[in-house]
């Protein structure tokens, strides 16, 4: 109990010392202001794109997430329960080779063609589909974010017969390698599904990934699915199949060149070919976002704030060495480890407050400003926004303690600041600015304290969505808390070394 009281008095003494030095207090305030000002200036381009009435520029899926919903749909109305079964004969593709020439052959890995049941023809409405893909076998996907692989038949043959069964608001997908023996892929419940839905065949293809002289690029691509005669059960009041380009064009994840055309043909024997582009999937970051911002874009000024926090954290201990006051502090408060710990608590808490205030201000201001100028803002849920806000505060706190520990270890303010900036801020800037190759950027954000910036990332990553998942497009190689743990590991190591030196030295 006495130790607790003693440590509390020690923290109070360090806090009193901190708040009575105007430069340290102003430096902490400056760290928050730098984060806000740089963040707002960095996202203050004069204008963007986005359809009227759409804050994100994308249709919204059933879960509120922005989605791509563009494909060619050969459909009929299904009233009530029923099913559609079809043999999927082939899936081929056509892509621009980057020189204006179209090359045929295998479809893009996540190109898709199959059968789909959709609430209506409005983008973003609920759906479930079973499909062939260009490189990932047969899948069942529904409501944009859900993706399941079909089982492989016991005889090793790939499933080529597809079936969707509707019962109320539940869709069940099946596959078969012979049209006789069926395996269930999965079940999707689509709340709010109306009595009348649109069902039929579809094809879509995201853009073709290309390697260019300036990095990864994307070019137009389409997919063509060949199908046997569909077998229908239930009430299908339309006498004929209709072709519709859902979305009006190829959408943001796929496009047509002037020689790539969408459409379908129906042969006298009831077989079909369907050609389409686009994608039915959630929107991710990178090129797919177009002129848009994600929440971490508004926190780009955090690097500037961290430089100031680093300077304050370092000088909080090196100033005592420079003025010869450290012996007085250690004499007045026996227990060198507790003295350094109290300093760490003080500087970490003030840095946390600065980061929390900065993030709490810049996020809503940045989002409002971007939307008022017509930019899209990638929406996140409340839990993610809180994680980013508090995570930024923790990033500030951990960096401040790291700077304090290095200051105590090196006992030279300039050297400690240089080490922290070179190991934390500089790698982050190099990795996210596309100066380095993607592999080197990811390596930096795995093994240096700059990994801590991962706590700010919000962009989701989906295996079934083609994009550039690199640091330059907002994707860190580690999860938010894994990256923060790396930073904490370096902080703990530096703090431990500083304690060891402090205990072994006279001062």
JSON list of N, CA and C in Angstrom, two decimals, residues 240 311 344:
[
{"chain": "A", "resi": 240, "resn": "UNK", "atom": "N", "xyz": [-40.50, -15.43, -71.86]},
{"chain": "A", "resi": 240, "resn": "UNK", "atom": "CA", "xyz": [-39.21, -15.37, -72.53]},
{"chain": "A", "resi": 240, "resn": "UNK", "atom": "C", "xyz": [-38.14, -14.81, -71.58]},
{"chain": "A", "resi": 311, "resn": "UNK", "atom": "N", "xyz": [9.84, 14.44, -29.91]},
{"chain": "A", "resi": 311, "resn": "UNK", "atom": "CA", "xyz": [10.72, 15.47, -29.34]},
{"chain": "A", "resi": 311, "resn": "UNK", "atom": "C", "xyz": [10.37, 15.74, -27.87]},
{"chain": "A", "resi": 344, "resn": "UNK", "atom": "N", "xyz": [7.42, 7.62, -17.79]},
{"chain": "A", "resi": 344, "resn": "UNK", "atom": "CA", "xyz": [6.75, 6.97, -18.93]},
{"chain": "A", "resi": 344, "resn": "UNK", "atom": "C", "xyz": [5.24, 7.11, -18.83]}
]
